[in-house]
């Protein structure tokens, strides 16, 4: 069958569900994943043919996309910065906004790293609610001489994160613990970062099916009557476990950004800064001890 005909079928079946540009993206991701073909193959070879055997995984993926299953789950992988990560129903799919948070941290700890190295101490970083491990692994890969720790309550999520660490040959220490019942660890940190659950139940109606029906609910949702539950516990933990002058970085709910900022002010954090993401939403927050 002509590859361009399969692309047309993708659009015929999916354009009613997704924007056309997103359908194009699905198609090109899948032909690269299953067939090893570059996205410009049809521009160079408009009449490119594939075999019946090669068609099969594309049409199977199409059936799953019709059910609005995330394309990353179909392929079993996602990209985050320069990492390729295994993802499944037990972990959130990494978002571009989270990459922005990591890049902010990387930019700011360069000076901290130099100071720490001068003291002959390694920079110590903790990622709370690590999920796939995307934040911890990206930080560890960019600063291989730092000691990076990743904490999560989910055993299944930690299995994925550990696999991703091995797959990307990155050294991270994993801890299974519930931040809602954790006051301190037997070590202090220069940097604590977290992208905790922050979507209120009332916001479900705004979410796409491929998120709310396929990604882990415990990593997404918080009660409407206590939406800052995780931030309150994380801030308390950070006050007890950050070194003097250490930094806490958070990804936040755009609708509750000011309330989250106020929470850090109430906890006596200093140098508090709220930043917008690439979509113009209040998304990243930093405070120092």
PDB file of N, CA and C in Angstrom, residues 102-113 143 247 249 273 275 286 288:
ATOM      1  N   UNK A 102      12.972  22.310  34.400  1.00  0.00           N
ATOM      2  CA  UNK A 102      14.305  21.710  34.523  1.00  0.00           C
ATOM      3  C   UNK A 102      15.371  22.659  33.990  1.00  0.00           C
ATOM      4  N   UNK A 103      15.089  23.319  32.872  1.00  0.00           N
ATOM      5  CA  UNK A 103      16.077  24.239  32.300  1.00  0.00           C
ATOM      6  C   UNK A 103      16.324  25.428  33.227  1.00  0.00           C
ATOM      7  N   UNK A 104      15.291  25.877  33.918  1.00  0.00           N
ATOM      8  CA  UNK A 104      15.449  26.949  34.903  1.00  0.00           C
ATOM      9  C   UNK A 104      16.391  26.491  36.024  1.00  0.00           C
ATOM     10  N   UNK A 105      16.139  25.289  36.519  1.00  0.00           N
ATOM     11  CA  UNK A 105      16.998  24.756  37.586  1.00  0.00           C
ATOM     12  C   UNK A 105      18.442  24.637  37.102  1.00  0.00           C
ATOM     13  N   UNK A 106      18.618  24.073  35.917  1.00  0.00           N
ATOM     14  CA  UNK A 106      19.971  23.889  35.386  1.00  0.00           C
ATOM     15  C   UNK A 106      20.698  25.225  35.247  1.00  0.00           C
ATOM     16  N   UNK A 107      19.979  26.244  34.807  1.00  0.00           N
ATOM     17  CA  UNK A 107      20.599  27.563  34.643  1.00  0.00           C
ATOM     18  C   UNK A 107      21.001  28.144  35.995  1.00  0.00           C
ATOM     19  N   UNK A 108      20.164  27.949  37.008  1.00  0.00           N
ATOM     20  CA  UNK A 108      20.411  28.593  38.298  1.00  0.00           C
ATOM     21  C   UNK A 108      21.435  27.864  39.163  1.00  0.00           C
ATOM     22  N   UNK A 109      21.563  26.544  38.997  1.00  0.00           N
ATOM     23  CA  UNK A 109      22.485  25.828  39.890  1.00  0.00           C
ATOM     24  C   UNK A 109      23.916  25.810  39.381  1.00  0.00           C
ATOM     25  N   UNK A 110      24.160  26.410  38.233  1.00  0.00           N
ATOM     26  CA  UNK A 110      25.553  26.452  37.764  1.00  0.00           C
ATOM     27  C   UNK A 110      26.448  27.144  38.792  1.00  0.00           C
ATOM     28  N   UNK A 111      26.032  28.299  39.276  1.00  0.00           N
ATOM     29  CA  UNK A 111      26.815  29.008  40.287  1.00  0.00           C
ATOM     30  C   UNK A 111      26.865  28.242  41.589  1.00  0.00           C
ATOM     31  N   UNK A 112      25.735  27.637  41.991  1.00  0.00           N
ATOM     32  CA  UNK A 112      25.691  26.849  43.225  1.00  0.00           C
ATOM     33  C   UNK A 112      26.648  25.678  43.129  1.00  0.00           C
ATOM     34  N   UNK A 113      26.657  25.039  41.964  1.00  0.00           N
ATOM     35  CA  UNK A 113      27.528  23.880  41.774  1.00  0.00           C
ATOM     36  C   UNK A 113      28.997  24.267  41.948  1.00  0.00           C
ATOM     37  N   UNK A 143      24.293  17.069  35.221  1.00  0.00           N
ATOM     38  CA  UNK A 143      25.258  17.251  36.304  1.00  0.00           C
ATOM     39  C   UNK A 143      25.638  15.892  36.878  1.00  0.00           C
ATOM     40  N   UNK A 247      17.292  25.790  47.407  1.00  0.00           N
ATOM     41  CA  UNK A 247      16.166  26.237  46.575  1.00  0.00           C
ATOM     42  C   UNK A 247      15.119  25.147  46.408  1.00  0.00           C
ATOM     43  N   UNK A 249      11.946  24.231  43.900  1.00  0.00           N
ATOM     44  CA  UNK A 249      11.332  24.532  42.613  1.00  0.00           C
ATOM     45  C   UNK A 249      10.060  23.692  42.466  1.00  0.00           C
ATOM     46  N   UNK A 273      10.020  33.518  43.238  1.00  0.00           N
ATOM     47  CA  UNK A 273       9.783  33.965  41.865  1.00  0.00           C
ATOM     48  C   UNK A 273       8.808  33.024  41.178  1.00  0.00           C
ATOM     49  N   UNK A 275       7.171  32.107  37.449  1.00  0.00           N
ATOM     50  CA  UNK A 275       7.417  32.270  36.022  1.00  0.00           C
ATOM     51  C   UNK A 275       6.319  31.640  35.182  1.00  0.00           C
ATOM     52  N   UNK A 286       9.738  29.304  42.383  1.00  0.00           N
ATOM     53  CA  UNK A 286      10.946  29.006  43.133  1.00  0.00           C
ATOM     54  C   UNK A 286      10.994  29.824  44.411  1.00  0.00           C
ATOM     55  N   UNK A 288      13.612  30.177  48.176  1.00  0.00           N
ATOM     56  CA  UNK A 288      14.873  29.794  48.813  1.00  0.00           C
ATOM     57  C   UNK A 288      14.755  29.844  50.316  1.00  0.00           C
TER      58      UNK A 288
END
